[in-house]
Coordinates of C-alpha atoms and ligand atoms in Angstrom, one line a residue:
M14 CA 4.5 30.9 19.5
P15 CA 1.8 29.4 21.8
G16 CA -1.8 30.1 21.2
R17 CA -1.6 30.4 17.4
P18 CA -4.2 28.4 15.4
G19 CA -3.4 25.0 13.9
T20 CA 0.1 24.5 15.3
E21 CA -0.3 20.8 15.8
L22 CA -1.7 20.2 12.4
A23 CA 0.7 22.4 10.6
A24 CA 3.7 20.8 12.2
G25 CA 4.1 18.3 9.4
V26 CA 3.3 20.4 6.3
V27 CA 6.9 20.5 5.0
D28 CA 8.0 17.1 6.1
P29 CA 9.4 15.1 3.2
S30 CA 7.6 12.0 4.4
L31 CA 4.2 13.7 3.9
Y32 CA 4.9 14.2 0.2
A33 CA 6.4 10.8 -0.4
S34 CA 3.0 9.3 0.5
D35 CA -0.5 10.9 0.4
P36 CA -0.7 14.4 1.9
H37 CA -4.4 14.9 1.2
P38 CA -5.9 13.6 4.5
L39 CA -3.8 16.2 6.4
F40 CA -4.8 19.0 4.0
A41 CA -8.5 18.1 4.3
R42 CA -8.2 18.5 8.1
L43 CA -6.2 21.8 7.8
R44 CA -8.9 23.3 5.5
A45 CA -11.7 22.2 7.8
E46 CA -10.0 23.1 11.2
A47 CA -7.3 25.7 10.6
P48 CA -7.1 27.0 7.0
V49 CA -4.5 29.5 8.1
A50 CA -2.3 27.5 10.5
W51 CA 1.1 28.3 12.2
N52 CA 4.1 26.1 11.7
E53 CA 6.1 26.7 14.8
E54 CA 9.3 25.0 13.9
R55 CA 10.1 27.0 10.7
G56 CA 7.9 30.0 11.6
F57 CA 5.4 30.4 8.7
W58 CA 1.6 30.3 8.1
A59 CA 0.3 27.4 6.1
V60 CA -2.5 28.5 3.9
T61 CA -4.6 25.6 2.5
T62 CA -7.9 26.9 1.1
H63 CA -8.5 28.1 -2.5
A64 CA -10.1 31.4 -1.4
E65 CA -7.2 32.3 0.9
V66 CA -4.4 31.2 -1.5
T67 CA -5.9 33.3 -4.3
R68 CA -6.4 36.3 -1.9
V69 CA -2.7 36.2 -1.0
E70 CA -1.7 35.8 -4.6
S71 CA -3.9 38.8 -5.6
D72 CA -2.4 41.3 -3.2
H73 CA 1.3 41.8 -3.8
E74 CA 1.4 45.0 -1.8
T75 CA 0.4 43.1 1.4
F76 CA 2.0 39.8 0.5
C77 CA 5.3 40.2 -1.3
A78 CA 7.5 37.7 -3.2
S79 CA 10.8 39.6 -2.9
K80 CA 11.6 38.1 0.5
G81 CA 11.6 34.6 -0.8
I82 CA 9.3 32.0 -2.3
L83 CA 10.6 28.9 -0.5
V84 CA 10.5 28.0 3.2
D85 CA 14.3 27.5 2.9
E86 CA 14.7 31.2 2.1
I87 CA 13.1 32.5 5.3
G88 CA 15.5 35.1 6.6
V89 CA 17.7 35.2 3.5
S90 CA 18.1 38.5 1.6
Y91 CA 19.3 38.9 -2.0
P92 CA 21.1 41.8 -3.6
S93 CA 19.0 41.3 -6.7
P94 CA 16.1 38.8 -7.4
P95 CA 17.5 35.3 -8.1
T96 CA 14.4 34.6 -10.3
I97 CA 11.5 36.6 -11.7
L98 CA 9.3 34.8 -9.2
H99 CA 11.3 36.7 -6.4
S100 CA 10.3 40.1 -7.7
D101 CA 7.4 42.4 -7.1
P102 CA 6.0 45.3 -9.2
P103 CA 7.2 47.6 -10.7
A104 CA 10.4 45.5 -11.3
H105 CA 8.3 42.3 -11.9
T106 CA 6.2 44.1 -14.5
R107 CA 9.3 45.1 -16.4
Y108 CA 10.8 41.6 -16.3
R109 CA 7.6 40.0 -17.3
R110 CA 7.3 42.3 -20.3
L111 CA 10.7 41.2 -21.5
V112 CA 10.1 37.4 -21.4
Q113 CA 6.4 37.3 -22.2
P114 CA 6.7 37.7 -26.0
G115 CA 8.6 34.4 -26.2
F116 CA 5.8 32.5 -24.6
K117 CA 2.7 34.1 -25.9
P118 CA 0.0 31.7 -27.3
S119 CA 0.8 32.3 -31.0
V120 CA 4.5 31.5 -30.4
V121 CA 3.6 28.4 -28.5
R122 CA 1.0 27.3 -31.1
A123 CA 3.8 27.4 -33.7
L124 CA 5.7 24.9 -31.6
D125 CA 3.0 22.3 -32.0
P126 CA 4.9 20.4 -34.8
V127 CA 8.2 20.4 -32.8
V128 CA 6.5 19.1 -29.7
R129 CA 4.6 16.5 -31.6
S130 CA 7.6 15.1 -33.5
R131 CA 9.6 14.8 -30.2
A132 CA 6.6 13.2 -28.4
K133 CA 6.0 10.8 -31.3
A134 CA 9.6 9.7 -31.3
L135 CA 9.5 9.1 -27.6
V136 CA 6.2 7.2 -27.6
D137 CA 7.5 5.0 -30.5
R138 CA 10.1 3.7 -28.1
L139 CA 7.5 2.4 -25.6
S140 CA 7.1 -1.4 -25.9
P141 CA 3.5 -2.6 -25.6
G142 CA 3.0 -5.1 -22.7
E143 CA 6.4 -4.4 -21.0
V144 CA 6.9 -2.7 -17.7
T145 CA 8.0 0.9 -18.6
D146 CA 9.3 3.5 -16.2
V147 CA 7.7 6.6 -17.8
V148 CA 10.0 9.0 -15.9
P149 CA 13.2 8.4 -18.0
M150 CA 11.3 7.2 -21.1
L151 CA 8.9 10.1 -21.5
A152 CA 8.4 12.6 -18.7
V153 CA 12.1 13.7 -18.4
P154 CA 13.1 13.9 -22.0
L155 CA 10.1 15.6 -23.6
P156 CA 10.1 18.9 -21.6
L157 CA 13.9 18.9 -21.6
L158 CA 14.1 18.6 -25.4
V159 CA 11.4 21.2 -25.9
I160 CA 12.8 23.9 -23.5
S161 CA 16.4 23.3 -24.6
E162 CA 15.4 23.8 -28.2
M163 CA 13.3 26.9 -27.4
L164 CA 16.3 28.4 -25.5
G165 CA 18.7 27.5 -28.2
V166 CA 20.9 25.1 -26.3
P167 CA 22.6 22.7 -28.7
E168 CA 21.6 19.0 -28.6
E169 CA 25.0 17.8 -27.3
D170 CA 24.5 19.8 -24.1
W171 CA 20.9 18.6 -23.2
E172 CA 22.2 16.0 -20.8
R173 CA 24.0 18.7 -18.9
C174 CA 20.7 20.8 -18.8
Y175 CA 19.1 17.8 -17.1
E176 CA 21.7 17.7 -14.3
W177 CA 21.6 21.5 -13.9
S178 CA 17.9 21.6 -13.4
E179 CA 17.9 18.6 -11.0
A180 CA 20.5 20.4 -8.9
V181 CA 18.5 23.6 -8.4
V182 CA 15.1 22.2 -7.4
P183 CA 14.9 21.7 -3.6
G184 CA 14.4 18.0 -2.7
A185 CA 14.6 16.8 -6.3
V186 CA 17.8 14.8 -5.8
D187 CA 19.9 13.9 -2.8
W188 CA 23.3 14.9 -4.2
P189 CA 25.8 16.5 -1.9
E190 CA 25.3 20.3 -1.5
E191 CA 28.8 21.0 -3.0
R192 CA 27.9 19.1 -6.2
K193 CA 24.6 21.1 -6.4
Q194 CA 26.4 24.4 -5.9
A195 CA 29.1 23.5 -8.5
L196 CA 26.4 22.6 -11.0
L197 CA 24.5 25.8 -10.4
A198 CA 27.8 27.8 -11.0
E199 CA 28.4 25.8 -14.2
M200 CA 24.9 26.4 -15.4
T201 CA 25.1 30.1 -14.8
D202 CA 28.5 30.4 -16.6
Y203 CA 27.3 28.4 -19.5
L204 CA 24.0 30.2 -20.1
V205 CA 25.4 33.7 -19.6
N206 CA 28.3 33.0 -22.0
A207 CA 25.9 31.5 -24.5
T208 CA 23.9 34.7 -24.4
K209 CA 27.0 36.8 -25.0
V210 CA 27.8 34.7 -28.1
R211 CA 24.3 35.5 -29.4
R212 CA 25.0 39.2 -29.2
A213 CA 27.6 38.7 -31.9
E214 CA 25.8 35.9 -33.7
P215 CA 22.0 36.3 -33.3
R216 CA 19.6 33.4 -34.1
T217 CA 15.9 32.8 -33.6
D218 CA 15.8 31.5 -30.0
V219 CA 15.1 32.8 -26.5
L220 CA 18.9 33.2 -25.8
T221 CA 19.0 35.7 -28.6
E222 CA 15.9 37.5 -27.4
L223 CA 17.5 38.0 -24.0
A224 CA 20.8 38.9 -25.5
Q225 CA 19.1 41.8 -27.3
A226 CA 16.6 42.8 -24.5
E227 CA 17.0 46.1 -22.7
I228 CA 15.7 47.5 -19.5
D229 CA 15.6 51.3 -19.4
G230 CA 17.9 51.4 -22.5
E231 CA 20.5 49.1 -21.0
Q232 CA 21.3 45.5 -21.8
L233 CA 20.6 42.9 -19.1
S234 CA 23.4 42.4 -16.5
D235 CA 24.9 39.0 -16.0
A236 CA 22.8 38.6 -12.8
E237 CA 19.6 39.4 -14.7
L238 CA 20.5 37.1 -17.6
A239 CA 21.2 34.3 -15.1
M240 CA 17.9 35.0 -13.4
F241 CA 15.8 34.6 -16.6
L242 CA 17.7 31.7 -18.1
I243 CA 18.0 29.5 -15.0
Q244 CA 14.3 30.0 -14.2
L245 CA 13.2 29.1 -17.7
L246 CA 15.4 26.1 -17.9
V247 CA 14.4 24.8 -14.5
A248 CA 10.7 25.8 -14.6
G249 CA 10.4 24.4 -18.1
N250 CA 11.7 21.0 -17.0
E251 CA 10.8 19.9 -13.5
T252 CA 7.2 20.9 -13.5
T253 CA 6.0 19.6 -16.9
R254 CA 7.9 16.4 -16.2
N255 CA 5.9 15.8 -13.1
L256 CA 2.6 16.6 -14.8
I257 CA 3.4 13.9 -17.4
A258 CA 4.6 11.2 -14.9
A259 CA 2.1 11.8 -12.1
G260 CA -0.7 12.5 -14.7
L261 CA -0.1 9.1 -16.4
V262 CA -0.1 7.4 -13.0
A263 CA -3.4 9.0 -12.1
L264 CA -4.9 7.8 -15.4
A265 CA -3.5 4.3 -14.9
Q266 CA -5.2 4.3 -11.5
A267 CA -8.5 5.4 -12.9
P268 CA -8.9 3.2 -16.0
E269 CA -12.5 4.3 -16.7
Q270 CA -11.2 7.9 -17.2
Y271 CA -8.6 6.7 -19.7
Q272 CA -11.4 4.8 -21.6
R273 CA -13.5 8.0 -21.6
L274 CA -10.7 9.7 -23.3
R275 CA -10.3 6.9 -25.8
R276 CA -14.0 7.2 -26.7
D277 CA -14.0 11.0 -26.9
A278 CA -10.6 12.6 -27.7
S279 CA -12.3 16.1 -27.6
L280 CA -12.0 15.7 -23.8
V281 CA -8.1 15.8 -23.9
P282 CA -7.8 19.6 -23.2
S283 CA -10.1 19.3 -20.1
A284 CA -8.2 16.1 -19.1
V285 CA -5.0 18.2 -19.1
E286 CA -6.6 20.8 -16.8
E287 CA -7.9 18.0 -14.5
L288 CA -4.5 16.4 -14.4
L289 CA -2.9 19.7 -13.5
R290 CA -5.5 20.1 -10.7
W291 CA -5.0 16.5 -9.5
T292 CA -1.2 16.4 -9.5
S293 CA -0.4 20.1 -8.7
P294 CA 3.2 19.8 -10.1
V295 CA 4.1 22.9 -8.1
L296 CA 2.9 22.1 -4.6
S297 CA 3.6 25.3 -2.8
F298 CA 5.2 28.8 -2.9
M299 CA 5.7 31.3 -0.2
R300 CA 5.0 35.1 0.3
T301 CA 5.8 37.4 3.2
A302 CA 3.5 39.9 4.8
T303 CA 4.7 43.5 4.3
R304 CA 2.3 44.9 7.0
D305 CA 0.1 43.7 9.8
T306 CA -3.0 42.2 8.3
E307 CA -5.6 39.4 8.7
L308 CA -6.4 36.4 6.7
R309 CA -9.7 34.4 7.4
G310 CA -9.9 36.1 10.8
V311 CA -6.3 35.2 11.7
A312 CA -3.9 38.1 12.6
I313 CA -0.8 38.1 10.5
A314 CA 2.1 40.3 11.6
A315 CA 4.4 42.2 9.2
G316 CA 7.4 40.1 8.3
E317 CA 5.6 36.7 8.7
P318 CA 5.9 34.3 5.8
L319 CA 2.9 32.4 4.4
L320 CA 3.2 29.1 2.5
M321 CA 0.5 28.9 -0.2
L322 CA -0.3 25.2 -0.7
F323 CA -1.7 25.0 -4.2
V324 CA -1.8 21.2 -3.8
S325 CA -4.4 21.6 -1.1
A326 CA -6.4 24.5 -2.7
N327 CA -6.8 22.3 -5.8
R328 CA -8.8 19.8 -3.7
D329 CA -10.9 22.3 -1.8
T330 CA -14.6 21.2 -1.7
D331 CA -15.6 24.9 -1.3
M332 CA -14.4 25.5 -4.8
F333 CA -14.7 22.1 -6.5
G334 CA -17.7 20.7 -4.7
P335 CA -18.3 17.2 -3.4
T336 CA -16.4 15.7 -6.4
A337 CA -13.1 17.5 -5.5
H338 CA -11.6 14.2 -4.5
R339 CA -12.5 12.4 -7.7
L340 CA -10.5 12.5 -11.0
D341 CA -12.9 13.7 -13.7
V342 CA -11.3 14.3 -17.1
G343 CA -14.5 16.1 -18.2
R344 CA -14.6 18.6 -15.3
Q345 CA -16.1 21.9 -16.2
P346 CA -15.5 24.5 -15.0
N347 CA -12.1 23.8 -13.5
P348 CA -10.7 26.9 -11.7
H349 CA -7.5 25.1 -10.5
I350 CA -4.5 27.2 -9.5
A351 CA -1.8 24.7 -10.5
F352 CA -0.2 27.6 -12.5
G353 CA -0.7 30.0 -9.6
F354 CA -2.8 33.1 -9.8
G355 CA -2.4 36.9 -10.3
N356 CA 0.7 38.7 -11.6
H357 CA 3.1 35.7 -11.3
F358 CA 0.7 33.3 -13.2
C359 CA 2.9 30.8 -14.9
L360 CA 4.6 32.2 -17.9
G361 CA 5.0 28.7 -19.5
A362 CA 1.3 27.6 -18.9
A363 CA 0.5 27.5 -22.7
L364 CA 3.6 25.5 -23.4
A365 CA 3.0 23.0 -20.5
R366 CA -0.6 22.6 -21.7
L367 CA 0.6 21.9 -25.2
E368 CA 3.1 19.3 -24.0
G369 CA 0.4 17.6 -21.8
R370 CA -2.1 17.5 -24.7
V371 CA 0.3 16.2 -27.3
V372 CA 1.6 13.4 -25.0
L373 CA -2.0 12.3 -24.2
E374 CA -3.0 12.4 -27.9
E375 CA 0.0 10.3 -29.0
L376 CA -0.6 7.7 -26.2
L377 CA -4.3 7.5 -26.8
A378 CA -3.7 6.9 -30.5
R379 CA -1.4 3.9 -29.8
F380 CA -2.5 2.3 -26.5
G381 CA -5.9 0.9 -25.5
R382 CA -5.0 0.5 -21.9
L383 CA -2.5 1.6 -19.3
E384 CA -2.0 0.3 -15.8
V385 CA 0.4 0.6 -12.9
A386 CA 2.8 -2.4 -13.3
G387 CA 5.5 -1.8 -10.7
D388 CA 7.0 0.9 -8.4
V389 CA 5.6 4.4 -8.2
E390 CA 8.1 6.5 -6.1
R391 CA 7.6 10.2 -5.3
T392 CA 10.3 12.6 -4.0
G393 CA 9.8 14.2 -0.6
S394 CA 9.8 17.8 -1.9
H395 CA 7.1 20.1 -0.6
V396 CA 7.8 22.4 -3.5
V397 CA 7.7 20.3 -6.6
A398 CA 5.6 17.1 -6.9
G399 CA 8.6 15.1 -8.0
M400 CA 8.4 11.6 -9.4
R401 CA 11.5 9.3 -9.2
R402 CA 9.9 6.3 -10.8
A403 CA 6.6 5.4 -12.3
E404 CA 6.4 1.9 -13.7
L405 CA 3.4 1.5 -16.0
R406 CA 2.3 -1.0 -18.7
F407 CA 0.9 0.1 -22.0
T408 CA -1.3 -2.3 -24.0
A409 CA -1.5 -1.8 -27.7
V410 CA -4.9 -0.7 -29.3
Ligands
HEM16 C1 2.9 21.7 -15.6 C2 3.8 22.6 -15.8 C3 4.0 23.8 -14.9 C4 3.4 24.2 -13.7 C5 2.4 23.4 -12.9 C6 3.9 25.5 -13.4 C7 3.5 26.2 -12.3 C8 3.9 27.4 -12.0 C9 3.5 28.2 -10.8 C10 2.7 27.6 -9.7 C11 4.1 29.4 -10.8 C12 4.0 30.5 -9.8 C13 2.8 31.3 -10.0 C14 2.4 32.2 -8.9 O1 3.3 32.4 -7.9 O2 1.3 32.6 -8.9 C15 4.9 29.4 -12.1 C16 5.6 30.5 -12.5 C17 6.4 30.5 -13.6 N1 6.6 29.5 -14.5 FE1 5.6 27.8 -14.5 N2 4.8 25.9 -14.4 C18 4.8 24.9 -15.3 C19 5.6 25.0 -16.5 C20 6.4 26.0 -16.9 C21 7.1 26.1 -18.1 C22 7.1 25.0 -19.2 C23 7.8 27.3 -18.1 C24 8.7 27.9 -19.1 C25 9.3 27.4 -20.0 C26 7.5 27.9 -16.9 C27 7.9 29.2 -16.5 C28 7.5 29.9 -15.4 C29 8.0 31.2 -15.1 C30 9.1 32.0 -15.8 C31 7.3 31.6 -13.9 C32 7.5 32.9 -13.2 C33 6.4 33.9 -13.6 C34 6.5 35.2 -12.9 O3 7.1 35.3 -11.8 O4 5.9 36.2 -13.4 N3 6.6 27.1 -16.2 N4 4.7 28.2 -12.7

C-alpha cells in the first residue's frame, strides 16, 4: 500500500540472500529510519527495535500468535494449533503448564552429566591442527543426542530425528517439498505411536510424561501429542545447533575474546548470553494484530501481521549502547531477546544454556586457539540462523 513507512527498506527483510551474508547494515538503517516498516510484497510490518519487539511480545491480546508465527503462514488457518507457539492464552497457559515441568531448572541441572559426557566424546574426536567442519562434528550431534535422549527416542532412530527436524524448519534444506511433507508425516506417526506405547509401558522420559498428561481430565489427542513432540524435537535441535556453530565462528573471528575466556573461565556463562545475543539463532517470529492499534506512532490495522526481528533487536544501540556491534563475552547486563520475551519465552532456554556452557568449557580445556580455516556458509532462512558449514581449526593447549 503506497504511503506506508519504510516500504523501500523493508522490501528485502525476508530475502534469503540477506541472511546468507550480513543483514546488520540493513537492520541498522531500519531501526534508525523506519523501526516499524511495511513489506509490500508479502504484506507485513517489519519490527526491528528492542522496545517495539518486546512491546509486541508483551501484549498477546493485541498481537496474537494463533494466526501464524511465520511469514509463510500469512492467510493460513489451522483447525488446532500446529505448535504451542501458535497458541494464545488461555489454551497456551494450559499447554505450557503441561510441558514446563520437564524443562524446569532442577530437571535441566540434573542433565549436566549427560550433556557433559556427550560433549566430551564429541570434542575428543576433534583433531588439533586440522580443518574441522564443526557443523557435523559438534553442532548437529550434541543437541540431537540430548533432545532425543530426553524425549526417550532410542539411539538407532537418532539419524531419522535429524532428517525430520531438517525437513520442518523453513529454509533449512533445499529438499523437494514432497520429501519434506513425507518426512513430516513419518515423524508425526513415529512420535505419536511411540507415546501410545508409553501408555502401556511407562519410562522416565518426556514421551511418557506426555502419554500420561491430561487436559481437563482427558488424555492428549493425536494432534496435541504431535504438536508438543514435533516442536520439542525441532526446537531442541535446530536452534542450539546454530548457537554452537555460529557462536564458535564468532569466537574464532574475535580471538581476543576466546583468550579472555581461557584466562577467566568464570566468564563462560556471560559468554553464552553474549553468543546468544550475537548469533540470534531464532532470527524472527510473527504475530498478527487483533484490533486497530499503533506501534511507535505507526497505525496498525486489525488483521495485519508483524514480523519481530529478534536478530535486529539484539543489536539495538538504544538497548545495548555504543558497543552493541561488538562481541563482548563479559557483557553485563545483557537483556537480549534471543529466547523471545513474555508468555512464549523459550521453554528450552535452560537446556540450551547448559549445552552452550558445557561445549565452551570442554573446548577451552583442550584448545588454546581457534580460527576460521575454510568455508563458513549460512542458510538463507529468515527464521533460523542456519549454518551449513563452519570450517575451523583448533590448536591444542
Ligand atoms: C539456542 C537455542 C534456542 C533458542 C535461541 C530458542 C529460541 C526460542 C524463541 C525465540 C522462542 C519464541 C519465544 C517467543 O515467541 O517469545 C522459543 C520458544 C520455544 N522454544 Fe526455544 N530456543 C532454543 C532452544 C530450545 C530448546 C533446546 C528447546 C526444547 C528442547 C526449545 C523449545 C521451545 C519451545 C517448546 C518453545 C515454545 C514456547 C511457548 O510457546 O510457550 N527451545 N525458543
